[in-house]
CSV table of N, CA and C in Angstrom, one decimal:
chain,number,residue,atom,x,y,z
A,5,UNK,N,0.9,-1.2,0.0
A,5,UNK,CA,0.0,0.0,0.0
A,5,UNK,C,0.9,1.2,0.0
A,6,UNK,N,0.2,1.9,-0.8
A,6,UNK,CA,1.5,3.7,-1.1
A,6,UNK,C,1.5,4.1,0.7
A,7,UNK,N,2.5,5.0,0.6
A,7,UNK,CA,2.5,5.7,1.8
A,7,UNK,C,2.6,6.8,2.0
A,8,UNK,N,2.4,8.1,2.2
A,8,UNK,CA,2.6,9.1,2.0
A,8,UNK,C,2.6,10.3,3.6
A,9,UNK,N,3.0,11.3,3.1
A,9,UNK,CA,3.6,12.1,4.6
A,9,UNK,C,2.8,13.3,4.5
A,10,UNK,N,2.4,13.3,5.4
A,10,UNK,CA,1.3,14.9,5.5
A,10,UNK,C,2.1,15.4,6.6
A,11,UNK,N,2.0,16.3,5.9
A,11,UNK,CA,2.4,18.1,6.7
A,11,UNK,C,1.4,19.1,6.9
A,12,UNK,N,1.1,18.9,8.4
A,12,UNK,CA,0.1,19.7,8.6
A,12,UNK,C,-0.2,20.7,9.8
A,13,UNK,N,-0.6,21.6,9.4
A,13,UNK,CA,-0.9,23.1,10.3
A,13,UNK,C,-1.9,23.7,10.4
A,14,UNK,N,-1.9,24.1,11.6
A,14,UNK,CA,-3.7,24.4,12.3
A,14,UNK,C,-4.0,25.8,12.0
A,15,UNK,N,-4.6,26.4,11.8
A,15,UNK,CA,-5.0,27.4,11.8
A,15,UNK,C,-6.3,27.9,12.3
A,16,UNK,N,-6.2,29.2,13.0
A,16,UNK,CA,-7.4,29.3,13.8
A,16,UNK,C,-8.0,28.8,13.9
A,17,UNK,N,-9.3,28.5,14.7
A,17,UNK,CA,-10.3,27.6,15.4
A,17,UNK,C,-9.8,26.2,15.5
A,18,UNK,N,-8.6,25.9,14.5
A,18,UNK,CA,-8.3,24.4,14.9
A,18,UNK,C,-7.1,24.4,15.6
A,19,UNK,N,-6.2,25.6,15.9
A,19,UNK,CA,-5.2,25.2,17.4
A,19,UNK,C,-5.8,26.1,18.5
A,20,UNK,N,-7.0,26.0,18.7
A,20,UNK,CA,-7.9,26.4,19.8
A,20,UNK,C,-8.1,24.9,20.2
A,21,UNK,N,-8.7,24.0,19.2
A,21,UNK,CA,-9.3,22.7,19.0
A,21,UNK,C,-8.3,22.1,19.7
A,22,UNK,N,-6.8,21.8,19.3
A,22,UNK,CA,-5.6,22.0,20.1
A,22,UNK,C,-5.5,21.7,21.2
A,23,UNK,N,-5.6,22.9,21.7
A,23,UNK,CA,-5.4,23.0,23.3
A,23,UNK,C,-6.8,22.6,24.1
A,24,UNK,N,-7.4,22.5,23.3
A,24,UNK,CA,-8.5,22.1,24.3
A,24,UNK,C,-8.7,20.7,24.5
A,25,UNK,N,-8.4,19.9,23.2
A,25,UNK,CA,-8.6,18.3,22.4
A,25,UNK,C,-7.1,17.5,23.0
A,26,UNK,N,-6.0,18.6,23.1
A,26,UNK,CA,-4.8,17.7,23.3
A,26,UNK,C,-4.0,17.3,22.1
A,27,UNK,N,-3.3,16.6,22.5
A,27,UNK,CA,-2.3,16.0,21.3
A,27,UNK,C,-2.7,14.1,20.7
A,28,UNK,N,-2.9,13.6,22.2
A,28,UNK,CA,-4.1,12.0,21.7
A,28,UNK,C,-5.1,12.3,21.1
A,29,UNK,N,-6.0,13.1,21.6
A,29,UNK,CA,-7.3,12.7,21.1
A,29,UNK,C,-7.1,13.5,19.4
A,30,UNK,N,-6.4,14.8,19.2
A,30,UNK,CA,-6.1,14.5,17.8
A,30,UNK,C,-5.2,13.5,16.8
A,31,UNK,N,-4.7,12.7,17.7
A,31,UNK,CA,-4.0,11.5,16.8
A,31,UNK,C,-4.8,10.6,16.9
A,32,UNK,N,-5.7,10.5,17.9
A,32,UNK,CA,-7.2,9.2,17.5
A,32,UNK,C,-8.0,10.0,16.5
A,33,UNK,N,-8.2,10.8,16.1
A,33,UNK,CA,-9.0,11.5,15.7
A,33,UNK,C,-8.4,11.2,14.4
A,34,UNK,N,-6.8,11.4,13.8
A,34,UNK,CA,-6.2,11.1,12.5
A,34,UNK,C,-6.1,9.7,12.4
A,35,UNK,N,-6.2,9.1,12.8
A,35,UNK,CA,-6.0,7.3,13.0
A,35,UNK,C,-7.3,7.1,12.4
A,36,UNK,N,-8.5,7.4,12.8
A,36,UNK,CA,-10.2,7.3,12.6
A,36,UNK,C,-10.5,7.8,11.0
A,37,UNK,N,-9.4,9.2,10.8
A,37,UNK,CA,-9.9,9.4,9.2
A,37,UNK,C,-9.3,8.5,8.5
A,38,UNK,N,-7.9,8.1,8.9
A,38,UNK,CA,-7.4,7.3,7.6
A,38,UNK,C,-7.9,5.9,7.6
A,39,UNK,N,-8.3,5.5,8.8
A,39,UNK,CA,-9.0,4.4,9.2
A,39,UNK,C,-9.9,4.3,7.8
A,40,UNK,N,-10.8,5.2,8.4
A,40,UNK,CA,-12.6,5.6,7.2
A,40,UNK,C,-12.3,5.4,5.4
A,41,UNK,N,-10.7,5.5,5.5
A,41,UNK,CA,-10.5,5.5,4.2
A,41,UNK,C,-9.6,4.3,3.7
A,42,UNK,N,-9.5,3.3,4.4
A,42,UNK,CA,-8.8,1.9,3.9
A,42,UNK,C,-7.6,2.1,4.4
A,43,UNK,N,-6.8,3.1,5.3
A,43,UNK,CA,-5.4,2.7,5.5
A,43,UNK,C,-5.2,2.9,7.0
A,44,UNK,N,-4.0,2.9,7.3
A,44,UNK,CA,-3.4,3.4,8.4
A,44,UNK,C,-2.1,4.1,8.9
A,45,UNK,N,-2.3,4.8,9.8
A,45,UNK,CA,-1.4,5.7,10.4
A,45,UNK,C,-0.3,5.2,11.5
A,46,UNK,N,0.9,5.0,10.4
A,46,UNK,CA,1.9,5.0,11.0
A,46,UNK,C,2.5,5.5,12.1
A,47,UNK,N,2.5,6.7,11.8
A,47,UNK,CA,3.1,7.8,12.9
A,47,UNK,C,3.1,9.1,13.0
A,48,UNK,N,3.1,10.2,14.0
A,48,UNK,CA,2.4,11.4,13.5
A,48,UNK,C,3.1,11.9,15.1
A,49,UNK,N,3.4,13.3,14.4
A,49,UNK,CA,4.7,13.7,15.6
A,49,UNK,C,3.9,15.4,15.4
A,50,UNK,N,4.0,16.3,16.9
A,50,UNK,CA,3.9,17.6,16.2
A,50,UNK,C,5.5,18.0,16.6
A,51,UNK,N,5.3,19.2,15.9
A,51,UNK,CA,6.4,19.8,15.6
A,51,UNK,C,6.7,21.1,15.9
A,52,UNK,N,7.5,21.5,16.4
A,52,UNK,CA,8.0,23.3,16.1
A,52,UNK,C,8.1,23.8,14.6
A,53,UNK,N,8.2,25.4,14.5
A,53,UNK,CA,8.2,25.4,13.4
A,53,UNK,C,7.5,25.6,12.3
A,54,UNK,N,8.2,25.2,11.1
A,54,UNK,CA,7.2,25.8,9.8
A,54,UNK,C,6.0,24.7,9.9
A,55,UNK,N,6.1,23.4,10.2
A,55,UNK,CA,5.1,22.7,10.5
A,55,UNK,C,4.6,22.5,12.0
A,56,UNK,N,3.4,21.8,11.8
A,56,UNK,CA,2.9,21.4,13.1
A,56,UNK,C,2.9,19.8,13.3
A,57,UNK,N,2.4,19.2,12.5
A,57,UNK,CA,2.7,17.9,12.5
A,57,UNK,C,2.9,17.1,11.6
A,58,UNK,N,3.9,16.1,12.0
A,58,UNK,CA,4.0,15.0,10.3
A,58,UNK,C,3.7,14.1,11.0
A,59,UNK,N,2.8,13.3,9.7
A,59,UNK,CA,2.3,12.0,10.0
A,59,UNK,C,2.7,11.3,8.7
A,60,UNK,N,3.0,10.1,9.0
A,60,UNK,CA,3.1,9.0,7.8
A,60,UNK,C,1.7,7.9,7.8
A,61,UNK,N,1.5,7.4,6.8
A,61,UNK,CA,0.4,7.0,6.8
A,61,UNK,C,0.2,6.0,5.8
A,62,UNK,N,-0.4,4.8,5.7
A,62,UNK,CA,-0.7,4.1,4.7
A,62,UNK,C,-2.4,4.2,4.2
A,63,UNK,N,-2.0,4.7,2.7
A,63,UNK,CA,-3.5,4.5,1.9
A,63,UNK,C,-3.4,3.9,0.8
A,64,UNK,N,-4.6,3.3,0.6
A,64,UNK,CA,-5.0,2.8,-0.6
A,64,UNK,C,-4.3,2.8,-2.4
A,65,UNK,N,-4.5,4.4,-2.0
A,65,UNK,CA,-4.5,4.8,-3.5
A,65,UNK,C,-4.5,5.8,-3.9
A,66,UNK,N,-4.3,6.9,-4.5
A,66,UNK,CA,-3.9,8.6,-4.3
A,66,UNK,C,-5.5,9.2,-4.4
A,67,UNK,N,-6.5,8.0,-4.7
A,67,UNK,CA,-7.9,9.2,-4.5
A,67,UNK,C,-8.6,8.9,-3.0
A,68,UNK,N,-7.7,7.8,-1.9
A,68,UNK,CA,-7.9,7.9,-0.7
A,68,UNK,C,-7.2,9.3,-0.4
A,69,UNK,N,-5.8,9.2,-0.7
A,69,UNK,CA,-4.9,10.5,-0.3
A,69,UNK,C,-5.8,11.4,0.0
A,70,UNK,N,-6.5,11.9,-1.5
A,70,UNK,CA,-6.8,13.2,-2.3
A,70,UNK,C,-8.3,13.7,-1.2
A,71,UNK,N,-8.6,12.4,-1.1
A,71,UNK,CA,-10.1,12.9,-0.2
A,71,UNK,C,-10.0,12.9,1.4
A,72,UNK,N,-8.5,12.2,1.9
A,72,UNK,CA,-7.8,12.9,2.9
A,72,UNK,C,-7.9,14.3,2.9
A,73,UNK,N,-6.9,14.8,2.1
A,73,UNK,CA,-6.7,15.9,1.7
A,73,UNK,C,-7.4,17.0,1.6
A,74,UNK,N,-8.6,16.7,0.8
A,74,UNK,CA,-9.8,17.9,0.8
A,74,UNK,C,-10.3,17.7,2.3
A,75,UNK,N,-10.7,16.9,3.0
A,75,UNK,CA,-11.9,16.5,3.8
A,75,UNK,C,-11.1,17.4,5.0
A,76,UNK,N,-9.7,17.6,5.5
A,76,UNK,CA,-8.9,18.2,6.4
A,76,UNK,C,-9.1,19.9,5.6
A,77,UNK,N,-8.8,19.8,4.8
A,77,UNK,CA,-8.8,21.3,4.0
A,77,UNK,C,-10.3,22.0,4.2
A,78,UNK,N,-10.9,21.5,4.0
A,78,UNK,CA,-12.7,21.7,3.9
A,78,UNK,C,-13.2,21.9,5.6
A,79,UNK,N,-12.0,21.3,6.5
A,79,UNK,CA,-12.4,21.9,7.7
A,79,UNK,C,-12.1,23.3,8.1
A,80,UNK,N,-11.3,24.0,7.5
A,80,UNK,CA,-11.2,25.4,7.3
A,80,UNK,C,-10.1,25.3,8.8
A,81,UNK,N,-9.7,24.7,9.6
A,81,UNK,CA,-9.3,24.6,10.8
A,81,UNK,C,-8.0,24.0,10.5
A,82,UNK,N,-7.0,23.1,9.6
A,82,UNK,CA,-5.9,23.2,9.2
A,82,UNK,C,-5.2,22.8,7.7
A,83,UNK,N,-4.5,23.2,7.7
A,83,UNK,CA,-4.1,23.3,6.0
A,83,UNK,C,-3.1,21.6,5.6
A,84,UNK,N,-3.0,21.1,4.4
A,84,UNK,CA,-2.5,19.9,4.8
A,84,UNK,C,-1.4,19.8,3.4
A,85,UNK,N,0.0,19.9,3.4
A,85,UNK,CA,0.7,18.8,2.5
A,85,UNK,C,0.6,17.7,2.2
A,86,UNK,N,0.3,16.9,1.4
A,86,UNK,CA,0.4,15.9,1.2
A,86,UNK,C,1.7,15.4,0.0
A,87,UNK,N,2.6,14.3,0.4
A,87,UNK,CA,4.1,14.1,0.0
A,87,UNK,C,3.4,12.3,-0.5
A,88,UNK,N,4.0,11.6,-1.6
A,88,UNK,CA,4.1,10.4,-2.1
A,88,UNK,C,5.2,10.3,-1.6
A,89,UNK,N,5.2,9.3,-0.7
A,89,UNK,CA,6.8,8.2,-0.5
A,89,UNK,C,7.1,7.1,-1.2
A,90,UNK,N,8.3,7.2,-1.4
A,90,UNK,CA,8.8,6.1,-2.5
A,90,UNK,C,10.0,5.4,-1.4
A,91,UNK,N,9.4,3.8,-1.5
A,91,UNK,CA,10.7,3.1,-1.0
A,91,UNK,C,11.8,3.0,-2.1
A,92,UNK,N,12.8,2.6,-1.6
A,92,UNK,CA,14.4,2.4,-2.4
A,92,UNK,C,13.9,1.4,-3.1
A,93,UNK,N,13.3,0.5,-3.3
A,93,UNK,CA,12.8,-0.4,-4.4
A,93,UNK,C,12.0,0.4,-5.5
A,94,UNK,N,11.3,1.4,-5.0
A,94,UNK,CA,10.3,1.7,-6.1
A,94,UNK,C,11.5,3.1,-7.0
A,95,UNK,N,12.3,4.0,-6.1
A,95,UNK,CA,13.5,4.3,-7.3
A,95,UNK,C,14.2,3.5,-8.3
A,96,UNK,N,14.6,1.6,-7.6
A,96,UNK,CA,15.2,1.0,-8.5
A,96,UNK,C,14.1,0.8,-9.7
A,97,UNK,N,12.9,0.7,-9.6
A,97,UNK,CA,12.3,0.6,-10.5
A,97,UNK,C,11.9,1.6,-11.6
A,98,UNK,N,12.1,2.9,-11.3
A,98,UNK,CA,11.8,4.1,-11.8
A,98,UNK,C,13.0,4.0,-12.7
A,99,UNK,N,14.4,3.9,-12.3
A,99,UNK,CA,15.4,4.2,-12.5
A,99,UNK,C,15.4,3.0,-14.1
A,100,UNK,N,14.9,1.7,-13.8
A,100,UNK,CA,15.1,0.6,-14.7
A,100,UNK,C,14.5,1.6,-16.1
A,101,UNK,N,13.5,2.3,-16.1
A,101,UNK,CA,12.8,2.8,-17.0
A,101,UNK,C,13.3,3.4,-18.0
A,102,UNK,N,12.6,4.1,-19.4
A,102,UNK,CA,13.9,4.3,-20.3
A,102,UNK,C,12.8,5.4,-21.1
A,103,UNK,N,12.4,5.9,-20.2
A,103,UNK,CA,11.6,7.5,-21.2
A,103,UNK,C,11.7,8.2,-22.5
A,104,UNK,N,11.5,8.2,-23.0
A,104,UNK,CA,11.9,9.2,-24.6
A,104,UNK,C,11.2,10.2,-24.1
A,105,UNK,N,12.2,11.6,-24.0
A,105,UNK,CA,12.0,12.9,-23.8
A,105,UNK,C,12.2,13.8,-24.7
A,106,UNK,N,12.1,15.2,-25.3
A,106,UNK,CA,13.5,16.2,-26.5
A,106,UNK,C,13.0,17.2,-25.7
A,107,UNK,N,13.9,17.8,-25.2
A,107,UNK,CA,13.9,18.8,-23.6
A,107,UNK,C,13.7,20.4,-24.9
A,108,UNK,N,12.7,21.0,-24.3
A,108,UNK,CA,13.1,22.1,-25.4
A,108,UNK,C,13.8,22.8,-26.1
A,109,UNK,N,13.6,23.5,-27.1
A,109,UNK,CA,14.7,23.9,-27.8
A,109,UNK,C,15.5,22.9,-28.0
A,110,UNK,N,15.7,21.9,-28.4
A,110,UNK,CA,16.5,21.0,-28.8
A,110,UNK,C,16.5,20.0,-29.9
């Protein structure tokens, strides 16, 4: 199953949500959505900084990702990255590949 890394930050009414909810009940709360969507959550750390928290996560398929994605966004309460991770097997396989490209102007 793909895995991918969300980068995510709260923004008003949802680092109120924060401090009132804690740091568990929003990691059961991310466990529950990716749950609702066929995968699961690895691990999910908050952060200082330009982020708030990174979580890794196993989903399905990039239109689980994508409706991750909107459904956190659509809360208007935090904004979300979403990153494709690739194991070192799925480079060797990228790499096996043999593209025909003609880069502009060329």
């Amino acid at each position: 199953m793909p895995k991918y890394l969300l980068k995510v930050n709260y923004v008003g009414e949802g680092i109120q949500g924060l401090l009132e909810e804690g740091g568990t009940r929003r990691r059961a709360a991310a466990e529950a959505l990716v749950k609702s969507l066929g995968g699961s959550l690895e691990t999910m750390y908050f952060a200082f900084g330009e982020t708030d928290v990174y979580a890794i996560g196993e989903l399905p398929n990039t239109q689980a990702a994508a409706a991750l994605a909107l459904t956190l966004g659509a809360s208007g309460r935090v904004t979300c990255e979403t990153v494709v991770l690739l194991t070192p097997e799925d480079v060797d396989a990228a790499a096996r590949l043999t593209p025909h490209y003609r880069a502009p102007g060329r």
